[in-house]
Coordinates of C-alpha atoms in Angstrom, one line a residue:
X1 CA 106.7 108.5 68.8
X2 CA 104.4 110.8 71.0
X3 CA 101.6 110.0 69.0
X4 CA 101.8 106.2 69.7
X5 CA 102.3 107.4 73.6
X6 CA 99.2 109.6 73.1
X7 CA 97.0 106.4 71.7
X8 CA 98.0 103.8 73.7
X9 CA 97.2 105.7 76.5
X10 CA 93.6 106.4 75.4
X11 CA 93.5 103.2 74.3
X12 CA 94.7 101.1 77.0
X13 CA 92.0 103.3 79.4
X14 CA 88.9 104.1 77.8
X15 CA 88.3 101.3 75.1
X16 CA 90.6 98.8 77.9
X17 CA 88.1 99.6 80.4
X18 CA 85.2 99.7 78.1
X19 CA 86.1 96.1 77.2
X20 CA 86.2 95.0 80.8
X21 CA 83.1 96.5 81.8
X22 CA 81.3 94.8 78.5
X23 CA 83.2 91.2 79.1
X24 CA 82.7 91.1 83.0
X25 CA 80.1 88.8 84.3
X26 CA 78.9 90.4 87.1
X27 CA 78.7 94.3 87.7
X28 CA 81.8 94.7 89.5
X29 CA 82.6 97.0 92.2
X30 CA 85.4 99.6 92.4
X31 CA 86.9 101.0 95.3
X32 CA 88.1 104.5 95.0
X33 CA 91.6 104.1 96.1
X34 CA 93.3 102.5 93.4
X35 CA 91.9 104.4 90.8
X36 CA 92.7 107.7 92.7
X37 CA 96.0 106.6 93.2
X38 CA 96.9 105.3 89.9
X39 CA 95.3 108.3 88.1
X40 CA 97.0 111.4 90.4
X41 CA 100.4 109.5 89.9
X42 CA 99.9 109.3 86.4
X43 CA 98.8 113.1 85.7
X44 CA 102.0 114.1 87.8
X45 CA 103.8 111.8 85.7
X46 CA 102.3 113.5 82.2
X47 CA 103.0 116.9 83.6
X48 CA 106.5 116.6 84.1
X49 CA 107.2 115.3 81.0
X50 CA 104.9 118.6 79.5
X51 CA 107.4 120.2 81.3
X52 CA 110.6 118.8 80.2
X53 CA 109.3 118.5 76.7
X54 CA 107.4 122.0 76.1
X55 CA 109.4 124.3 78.6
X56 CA 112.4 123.5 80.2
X57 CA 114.2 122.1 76.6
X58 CA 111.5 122.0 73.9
X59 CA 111.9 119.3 71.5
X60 CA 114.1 117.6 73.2
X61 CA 115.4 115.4 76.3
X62 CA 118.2 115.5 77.7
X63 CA 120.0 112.8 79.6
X64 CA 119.3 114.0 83.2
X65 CA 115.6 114.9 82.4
X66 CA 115.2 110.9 81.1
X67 CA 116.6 110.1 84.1
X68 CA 114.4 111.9 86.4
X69 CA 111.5 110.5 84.6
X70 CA 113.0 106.9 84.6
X71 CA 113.7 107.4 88.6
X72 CA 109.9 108.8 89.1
X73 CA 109.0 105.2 87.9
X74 CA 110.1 103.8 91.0
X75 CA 108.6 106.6 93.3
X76 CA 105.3 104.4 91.9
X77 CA 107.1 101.2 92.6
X78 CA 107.3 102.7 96.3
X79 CA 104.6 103.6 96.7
X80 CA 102.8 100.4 95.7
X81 CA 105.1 98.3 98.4
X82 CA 103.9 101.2 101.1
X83 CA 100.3 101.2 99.4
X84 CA 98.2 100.3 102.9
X85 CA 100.9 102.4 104.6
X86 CA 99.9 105.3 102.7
X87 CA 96.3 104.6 102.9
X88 CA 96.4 104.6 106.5
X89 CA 98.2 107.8 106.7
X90 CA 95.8 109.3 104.1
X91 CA 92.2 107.9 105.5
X92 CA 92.9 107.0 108.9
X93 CA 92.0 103.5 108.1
X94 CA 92.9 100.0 108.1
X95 CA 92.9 99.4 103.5
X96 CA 90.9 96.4 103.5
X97 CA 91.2 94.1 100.1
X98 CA 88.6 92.1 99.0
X99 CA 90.0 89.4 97.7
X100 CA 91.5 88.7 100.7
X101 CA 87.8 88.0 102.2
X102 CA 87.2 84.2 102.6
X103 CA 84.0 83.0 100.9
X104 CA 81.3 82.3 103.8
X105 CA 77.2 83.2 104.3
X106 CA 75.6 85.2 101.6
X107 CA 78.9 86.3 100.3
X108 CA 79.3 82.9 98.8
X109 CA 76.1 82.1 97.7
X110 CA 76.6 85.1 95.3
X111 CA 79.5 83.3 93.7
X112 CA 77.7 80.0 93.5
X113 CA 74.2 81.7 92.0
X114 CA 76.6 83.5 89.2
X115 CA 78.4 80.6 88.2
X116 CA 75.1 78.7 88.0
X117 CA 73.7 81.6 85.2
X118 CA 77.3 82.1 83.6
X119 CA 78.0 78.2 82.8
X120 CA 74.5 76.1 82.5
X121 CA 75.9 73.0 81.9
X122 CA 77.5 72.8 85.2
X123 CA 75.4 75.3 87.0
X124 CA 74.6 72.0 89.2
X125 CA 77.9 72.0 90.8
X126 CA 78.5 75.6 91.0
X127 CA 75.8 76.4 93.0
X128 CA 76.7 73.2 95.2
X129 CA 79.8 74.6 96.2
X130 CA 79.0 78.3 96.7
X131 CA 75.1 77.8 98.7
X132 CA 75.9 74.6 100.6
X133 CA 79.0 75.3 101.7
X134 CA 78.1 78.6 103.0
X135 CA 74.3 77.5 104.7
X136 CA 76.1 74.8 106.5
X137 CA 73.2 72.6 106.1
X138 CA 71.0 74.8 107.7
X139 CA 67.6 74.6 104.9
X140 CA 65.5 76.4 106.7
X141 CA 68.0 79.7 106.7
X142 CA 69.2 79.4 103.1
X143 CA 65.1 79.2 102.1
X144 CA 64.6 82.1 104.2
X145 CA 67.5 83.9 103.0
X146 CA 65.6 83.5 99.0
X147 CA 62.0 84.0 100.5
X148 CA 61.7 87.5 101.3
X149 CA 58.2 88.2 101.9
X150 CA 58.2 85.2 104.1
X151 CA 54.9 83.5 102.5
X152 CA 56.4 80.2 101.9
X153 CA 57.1 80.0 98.5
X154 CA 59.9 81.6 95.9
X155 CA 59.1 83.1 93.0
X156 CA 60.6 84.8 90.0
X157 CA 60.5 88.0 91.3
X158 CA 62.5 87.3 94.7
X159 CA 65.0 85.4 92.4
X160 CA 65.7 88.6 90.7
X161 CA 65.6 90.2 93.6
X162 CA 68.2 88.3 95.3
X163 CA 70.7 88.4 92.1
X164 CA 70.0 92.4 92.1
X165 CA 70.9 92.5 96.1
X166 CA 74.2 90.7 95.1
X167 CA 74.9 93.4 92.1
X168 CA 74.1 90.9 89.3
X169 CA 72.1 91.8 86.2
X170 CA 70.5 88.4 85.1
X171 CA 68.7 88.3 81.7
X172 CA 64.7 87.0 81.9
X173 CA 66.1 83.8 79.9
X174 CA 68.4 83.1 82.9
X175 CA 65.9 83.6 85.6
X176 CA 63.6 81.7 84.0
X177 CA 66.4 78.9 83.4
X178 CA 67.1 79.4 87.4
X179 CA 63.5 78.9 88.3
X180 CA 62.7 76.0 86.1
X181 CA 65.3 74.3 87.9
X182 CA 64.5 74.6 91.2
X183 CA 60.2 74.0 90.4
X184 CA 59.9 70.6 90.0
X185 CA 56.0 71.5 89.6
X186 CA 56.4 73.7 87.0
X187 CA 53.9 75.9 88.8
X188 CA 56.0 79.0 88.6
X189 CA 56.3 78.5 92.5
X190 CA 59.2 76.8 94.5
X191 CA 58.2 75.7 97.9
X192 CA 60.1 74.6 100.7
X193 CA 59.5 71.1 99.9
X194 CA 61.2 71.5 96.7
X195 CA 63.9 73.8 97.6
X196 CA 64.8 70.8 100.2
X197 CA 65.0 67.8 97.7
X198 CA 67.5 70.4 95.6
X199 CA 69.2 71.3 98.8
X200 CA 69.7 67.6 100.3
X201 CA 71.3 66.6 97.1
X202 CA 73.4 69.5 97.0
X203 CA 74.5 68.8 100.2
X204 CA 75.4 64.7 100.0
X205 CA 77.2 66.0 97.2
X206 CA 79.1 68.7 98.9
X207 CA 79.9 66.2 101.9
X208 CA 81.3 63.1 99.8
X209 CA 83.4 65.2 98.2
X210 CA 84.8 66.8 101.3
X211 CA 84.6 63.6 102.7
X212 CA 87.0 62.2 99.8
X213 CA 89.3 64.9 100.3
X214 CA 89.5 64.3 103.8
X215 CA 90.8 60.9 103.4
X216 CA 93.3 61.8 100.4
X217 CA 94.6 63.8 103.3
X218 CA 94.6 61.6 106.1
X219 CA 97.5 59.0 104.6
X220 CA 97.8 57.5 108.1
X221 CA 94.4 56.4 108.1
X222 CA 93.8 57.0 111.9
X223 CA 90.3 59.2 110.9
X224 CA 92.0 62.7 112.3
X225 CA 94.4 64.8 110.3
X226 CA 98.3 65.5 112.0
X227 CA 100.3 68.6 111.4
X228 CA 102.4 66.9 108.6
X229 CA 99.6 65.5 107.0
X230 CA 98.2 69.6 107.0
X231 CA 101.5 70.6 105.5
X232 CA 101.7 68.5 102.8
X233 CA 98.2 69.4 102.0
X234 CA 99.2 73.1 101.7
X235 CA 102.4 72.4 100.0
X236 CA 100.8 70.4 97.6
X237 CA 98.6 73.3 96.8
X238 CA 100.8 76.3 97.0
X239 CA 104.0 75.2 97.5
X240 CA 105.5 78.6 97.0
X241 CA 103.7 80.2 99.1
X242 CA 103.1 78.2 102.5
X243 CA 104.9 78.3 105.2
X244 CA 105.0 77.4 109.1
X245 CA 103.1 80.4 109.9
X246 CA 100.6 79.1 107.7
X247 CA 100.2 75.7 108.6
X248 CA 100.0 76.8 112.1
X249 CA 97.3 79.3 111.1
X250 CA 95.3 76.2 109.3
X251 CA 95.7 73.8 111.9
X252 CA 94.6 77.0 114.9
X253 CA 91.8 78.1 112.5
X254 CA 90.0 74.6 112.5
X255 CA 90.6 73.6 116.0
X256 CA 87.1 73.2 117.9
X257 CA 87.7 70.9 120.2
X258 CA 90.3 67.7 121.8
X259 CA 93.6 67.8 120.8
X260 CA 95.5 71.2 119.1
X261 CA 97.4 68.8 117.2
X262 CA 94.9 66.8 115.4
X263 CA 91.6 68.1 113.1
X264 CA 88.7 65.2 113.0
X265 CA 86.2 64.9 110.0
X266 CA 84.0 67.5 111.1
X267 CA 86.7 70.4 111.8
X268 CA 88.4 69.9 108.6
X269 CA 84.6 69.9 107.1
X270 CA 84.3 73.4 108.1
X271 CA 87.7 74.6 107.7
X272 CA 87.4 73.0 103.9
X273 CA 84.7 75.5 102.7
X274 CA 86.8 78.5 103.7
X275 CA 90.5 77.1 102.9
X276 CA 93.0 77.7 100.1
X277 CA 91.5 74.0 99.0
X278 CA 88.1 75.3 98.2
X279 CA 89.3 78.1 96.1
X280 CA 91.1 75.6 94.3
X281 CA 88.1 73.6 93.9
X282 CA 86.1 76.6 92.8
X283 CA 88.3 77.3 90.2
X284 CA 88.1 73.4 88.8
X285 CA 84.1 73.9 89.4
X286 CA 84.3 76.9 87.5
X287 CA 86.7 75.2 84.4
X288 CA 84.1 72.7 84.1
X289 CA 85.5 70.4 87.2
X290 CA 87.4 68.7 84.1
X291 CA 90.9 67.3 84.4
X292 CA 92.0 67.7 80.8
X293 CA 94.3 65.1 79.9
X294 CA 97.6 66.6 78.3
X295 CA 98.2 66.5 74.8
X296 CA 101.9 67.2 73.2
X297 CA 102.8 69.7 71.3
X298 CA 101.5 68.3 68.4
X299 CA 97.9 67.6 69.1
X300 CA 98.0 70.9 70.8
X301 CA 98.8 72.5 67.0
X302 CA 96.4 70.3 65.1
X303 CA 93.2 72.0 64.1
X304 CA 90.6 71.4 66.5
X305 CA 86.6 72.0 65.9
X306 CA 87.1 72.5 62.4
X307 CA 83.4 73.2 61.3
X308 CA 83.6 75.5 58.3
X309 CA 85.9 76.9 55.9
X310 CA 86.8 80.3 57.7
X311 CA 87.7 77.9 60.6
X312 CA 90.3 76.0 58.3
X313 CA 91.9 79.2 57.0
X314 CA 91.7 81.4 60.0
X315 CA 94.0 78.1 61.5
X316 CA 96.2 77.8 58.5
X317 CA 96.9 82.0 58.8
X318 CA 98.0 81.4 62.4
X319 CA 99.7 78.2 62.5
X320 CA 103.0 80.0 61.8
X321 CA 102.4 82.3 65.0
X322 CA 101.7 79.1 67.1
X323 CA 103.9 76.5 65.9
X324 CA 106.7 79.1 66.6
X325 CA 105.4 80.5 70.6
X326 CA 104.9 76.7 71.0
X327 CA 108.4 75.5 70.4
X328 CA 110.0 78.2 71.8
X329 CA 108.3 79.3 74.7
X330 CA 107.5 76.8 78.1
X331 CA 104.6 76.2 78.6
X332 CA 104.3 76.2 82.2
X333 CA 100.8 74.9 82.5
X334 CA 102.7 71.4 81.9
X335 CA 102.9 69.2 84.8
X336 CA 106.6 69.5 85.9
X337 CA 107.4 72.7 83.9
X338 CA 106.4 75.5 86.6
X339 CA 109.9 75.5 87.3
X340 CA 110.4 77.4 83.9
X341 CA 107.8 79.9 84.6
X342 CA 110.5 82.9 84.8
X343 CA 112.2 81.8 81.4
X344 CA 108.5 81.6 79.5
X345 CA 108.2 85.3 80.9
X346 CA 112.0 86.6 79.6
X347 CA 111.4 85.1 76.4
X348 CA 107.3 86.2 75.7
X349 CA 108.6 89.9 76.4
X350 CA 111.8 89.1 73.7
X351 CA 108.8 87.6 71.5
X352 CA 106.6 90.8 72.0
X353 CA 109.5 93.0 71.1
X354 CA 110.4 91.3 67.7
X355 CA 106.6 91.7 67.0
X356 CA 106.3 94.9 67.7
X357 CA 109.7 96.2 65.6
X358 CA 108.1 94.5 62.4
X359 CA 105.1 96.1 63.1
X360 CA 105.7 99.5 63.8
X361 CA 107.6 99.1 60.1
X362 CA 105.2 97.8 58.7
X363 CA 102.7 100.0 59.8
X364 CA 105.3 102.9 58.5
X365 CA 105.1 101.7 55.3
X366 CA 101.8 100.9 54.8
X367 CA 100.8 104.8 56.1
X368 CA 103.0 106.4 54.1
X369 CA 101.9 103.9 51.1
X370 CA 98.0 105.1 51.9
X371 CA 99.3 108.4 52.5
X372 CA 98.3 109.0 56.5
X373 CA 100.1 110.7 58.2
X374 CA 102.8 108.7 61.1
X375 CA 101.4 110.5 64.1
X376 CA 97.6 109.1 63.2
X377 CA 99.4 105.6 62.3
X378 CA 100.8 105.7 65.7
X379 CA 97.9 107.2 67.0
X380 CA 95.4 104.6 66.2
X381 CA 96.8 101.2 64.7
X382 CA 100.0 101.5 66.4
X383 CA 98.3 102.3 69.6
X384 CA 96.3 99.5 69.6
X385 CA 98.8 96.9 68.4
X386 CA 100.7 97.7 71.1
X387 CA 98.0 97.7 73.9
X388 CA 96.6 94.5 73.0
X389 CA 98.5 92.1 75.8
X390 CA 97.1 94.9 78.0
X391 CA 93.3 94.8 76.7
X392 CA 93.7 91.1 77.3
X393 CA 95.0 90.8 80.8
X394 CA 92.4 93.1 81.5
X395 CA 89.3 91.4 80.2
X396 CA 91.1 88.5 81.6
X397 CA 90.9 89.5 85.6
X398 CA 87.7 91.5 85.1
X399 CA 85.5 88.3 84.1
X400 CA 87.9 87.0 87.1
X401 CA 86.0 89.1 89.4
X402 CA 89.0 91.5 89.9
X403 CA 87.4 95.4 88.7
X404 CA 90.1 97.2 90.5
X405 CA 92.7 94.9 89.5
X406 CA 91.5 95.1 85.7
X407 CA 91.0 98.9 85.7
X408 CA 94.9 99.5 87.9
X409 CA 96.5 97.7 85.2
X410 CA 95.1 99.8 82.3
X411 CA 96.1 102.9 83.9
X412 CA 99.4 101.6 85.5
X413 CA 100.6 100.3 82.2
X414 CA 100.2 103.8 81.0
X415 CA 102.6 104.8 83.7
X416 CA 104.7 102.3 82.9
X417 CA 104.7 103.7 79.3
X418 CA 105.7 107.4 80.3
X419 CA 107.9 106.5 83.2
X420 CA 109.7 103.5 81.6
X421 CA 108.6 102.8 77.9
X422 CA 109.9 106.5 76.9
X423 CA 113.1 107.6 79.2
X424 CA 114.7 104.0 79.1
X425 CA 115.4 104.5 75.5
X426 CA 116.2 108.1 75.6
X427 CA 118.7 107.5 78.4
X428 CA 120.2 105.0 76.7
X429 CA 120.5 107.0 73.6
X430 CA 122.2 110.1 75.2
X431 CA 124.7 108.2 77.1
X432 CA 126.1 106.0 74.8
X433 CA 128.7 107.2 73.1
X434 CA 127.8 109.8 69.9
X435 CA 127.9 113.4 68.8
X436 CA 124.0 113.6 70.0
X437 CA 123.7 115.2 73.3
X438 CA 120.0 115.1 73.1
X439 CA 116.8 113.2 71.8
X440 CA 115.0 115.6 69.6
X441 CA 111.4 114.7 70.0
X442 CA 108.9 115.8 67.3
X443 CA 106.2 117.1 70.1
X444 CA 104.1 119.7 68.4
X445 CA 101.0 120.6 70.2
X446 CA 102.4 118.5 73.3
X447 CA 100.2 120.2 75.3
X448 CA 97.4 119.8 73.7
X449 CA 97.6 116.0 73.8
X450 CA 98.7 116.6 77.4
X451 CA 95.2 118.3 78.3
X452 CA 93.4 115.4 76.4
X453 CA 94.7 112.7 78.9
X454 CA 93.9 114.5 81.9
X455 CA 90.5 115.7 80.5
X456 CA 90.5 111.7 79.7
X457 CA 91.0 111.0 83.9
X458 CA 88.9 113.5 84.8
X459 CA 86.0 111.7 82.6
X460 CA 87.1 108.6 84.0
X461 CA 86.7 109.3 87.5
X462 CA 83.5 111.2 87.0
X463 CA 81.7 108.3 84.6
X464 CA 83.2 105.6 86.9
X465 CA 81.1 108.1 89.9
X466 CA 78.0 108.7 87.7
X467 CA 77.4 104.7 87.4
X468 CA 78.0 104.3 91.8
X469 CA 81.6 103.2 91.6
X470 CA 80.7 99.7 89.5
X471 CA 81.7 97.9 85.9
X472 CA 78.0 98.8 84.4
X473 CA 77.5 97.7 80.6
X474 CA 76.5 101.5 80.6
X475 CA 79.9 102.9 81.6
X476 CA 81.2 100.6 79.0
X477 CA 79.4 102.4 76.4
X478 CA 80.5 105.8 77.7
X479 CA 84.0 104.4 77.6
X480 CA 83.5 103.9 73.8
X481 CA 82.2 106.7 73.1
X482 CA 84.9 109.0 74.7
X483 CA 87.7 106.7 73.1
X484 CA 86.0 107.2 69.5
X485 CA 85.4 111.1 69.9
X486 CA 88.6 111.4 70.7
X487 CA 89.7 109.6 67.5
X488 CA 88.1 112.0 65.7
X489 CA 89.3 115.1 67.2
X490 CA 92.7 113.9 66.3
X491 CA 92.1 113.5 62.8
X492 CA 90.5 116.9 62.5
X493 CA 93.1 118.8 64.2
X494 CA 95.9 116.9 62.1
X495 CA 93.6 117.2 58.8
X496 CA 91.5 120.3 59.7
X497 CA 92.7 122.4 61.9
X498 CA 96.7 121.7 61.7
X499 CA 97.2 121.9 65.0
X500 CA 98.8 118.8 66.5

């Protein structure tokens, strides 16, 4: 009902984004596009249905008015596919996206610094890839970069210093862990002595393994790479997505010097650290550089890390859940089972719907068995049932690196909600073939709930402002608190004050 609408919305943006701002490993920056977007779209969205719902027929939707909301759905879908269009039109501006930015200079010793603090055990390797790649062997410039009052020597303080310039918000244990690393002394100094004994092994690393790659890729063993031996380096990698264009741009990219039509060891070496290759590295860095060997269905269902009792029950209470998604849904992280990738999405959407039918009856029963009310049922457990895949995709691209990505979907899985989630069902209902001419919706205080959400954007925009446009732990906290006060609003004005 409305009151699930209501709470999932509230849900899926305040606590969602709460989450991600908790859960994110760096302090992320937001760009105020998307959210401005996303946010106006939705509060036209919320309005018109006010409309339909408290004015034009109150209490009820009629067929056309379902579909008008249904067809708003893809005015958004429009305006997504014209999104740098409209940008342009808006700003004046070329919409630059960040994550199109290849990794390079400082930039990438950012990533390489946080991977070292967010996984010790490989923070070796992590920082390999992000600082040598981008210094280019250049010591002197990468100690330089580090040594900001140019006296010859690192210390804690320009360590933090450096992690604060690149929007990072280490803890005193992980500085500390950083600097005992790179003082082989222990003096609480790191000189440029030091720094070069880390850096020269950082680098022979770096350039065996480029030098490895290099040769996977150079089948015809002639020391230089051809344009087919390019594209079936790309294909391998992205086979969906390369094409001509882009092999052309690869091989044109890397060209220094001699022949167009042939890279040599050193132009590939350069090209490498800023290619689709080294992303993929970085992500194998960053998963532990581990090559897990398969296991079958099977293993993959037997308990693993079984230390304590809870372990062994909390297993035994979901081996139903995943013996069943495991048999009947591909899993496409299988070698040779991408292909199935579209069917594993089809049937976790049938999956989600059968969960969620038992659960909104379940949920029923058990309010009306406690004696609270449907509409705070739907308001709160409902409403966060039914937002969890959202709260997880969420977390999942915001400890990604992806803050606009993570906060777009919260919000644009609310329009999904109003624009799809309620007319599709409506519009089916009215044109199928009954006496029923209308849904009759049970929307008392509709407008009231209406306010809420956009009071709820407004605080949004004005938090996510207050904290400089960036994932703080603090806006987190305000996120939390908004989600809870508004919990208990709605419980007063449905025990109190009898007016929703």
């Amino acid at each position: 009902g409305f009151g699930t609408l209501v709470g999932s919305a509230v849900f899926n943006v305040l606590f969602v984004i709460g989450m991600c701002s908790i859960y994110s490993k760096d302090v992320l920056k937001l760009s105020w596009w998307p959210l401005f977007r996303d946010t106006l779209y939705y509060a036209v969205g919320l309005l018109v249905l006010a409309m339909f719902v408290g004015v034009v027929s109150p209490n009820k939707i009629e067929w056309w008015e379902a579909l008008i909301l249904f067809a708003m759905y893809f005015g958004y879908v429009l305006i997504m596919a014209y999104n740098r269009v409209l940008f342009k039109k808006i700003t004046g501006e070329e919409l630059v996206d960040p994550t199109e930015a290849k990794p390079g200079g400082f930039i990438a010793f950012r990533a390489g610094v946080i991977e070292l603090l967010t996984t010790p055990n490989v923070r070796f390797r992590k920082l390999g890839v992000g600082f040598i790649t981008s210094m280019a062997g250049d010591v002197d410039e990468a100690f330089d970069q580090v040594d900001k009052d140019r006296d010859g020597h690192i210390d804690k303080d320009e360590l933090r210093q450096v992690l604060s310039d690149m929007n990072f918000e280490p803890s005193e244990e992980e500085v500390e862990s950083f600097m005992n690393e790179l003082d082989e002394d222990k003096n609480g100094r790191v000189d440029k002595k030091e720094f070069k004994v880390w850096f020269v092994s950082q680098s022979n690393y770096v350039k065996n393994n480029i030098k490895r790659v290099f040769d996977e890729v150079d089948t015809s063993r002639d020391g230089v790479i051809g344009r087919g031996e390019m594209s079936a380096l790309l294909k391998r990698l992205a086979p969906q997505v390369i094409s001509e264009d882009d092999i052309t741009e690869a091989m044109e990219s890397c060209y220094q010097s001699g022949s167009k039509d042939t890279i040599s060891f050193e132009e590939f070496s350069d090209w490498y650290s800023q290619s689709l290759l080294y992303e993929k590295q970085k992500d194998l860095v960053e998963n532990d550089g581990a090559v897990k060997q398969e296991e079958s269905i099977l293993e993959s269902l037997s308990p693993k890390e079984v230390d304590s009792c809870m372990s062994y029950i909390r297993w035994l209470i979901l081996i139903p859940l995943h013996a069943t998604f495991a048999f009947t849904v591909p899993d496409v992280r299988r070698a040779g089972m991408g292909g199935y990738c579209y069917a594993a999405f089809v049937i976790s959407i049938c999956w989600i719907g059968v969960c969620s039918y038992f659960m909104v009856g379940w949920a029923t029963t058990i309010g009306e068995t406690l004696g609270i009310p449907v509409y705070i049922m739907g308001l709160t457990f409902l409403a966060a049932g039914t937002s969890v895949p959202d709260l997880l995709s969420s977390v999942i691209v915001a400890t990604r690196g992806f803050g606009d990505m993570a906060v777009s979907s919260s919000i644009g899985s609310n329009i999904f909600d109003i624009l799809v989630g309620l007319p599709v069902p409506w519009l089916a209902f009215t044109i199928y073939p009954n006496d029923e001419e209308f849904v009759y919706i049970a929307a008392d205080g509709v407008w009231l709930q209406i306010i809420i959400l956009l009071v709820m954007l407004v605080l949004i925009i004005v938090s996510v402002h207050l904290q400089g446009w960036k994932l703080t732990k603090t806006l987190g906290y305000f996120m939390f608190f908004f989600y809870f006060l508004f919990l208990a609003q709605a419980v007063l004005c449905e025990y109190v004050f009898d007016v929703c």
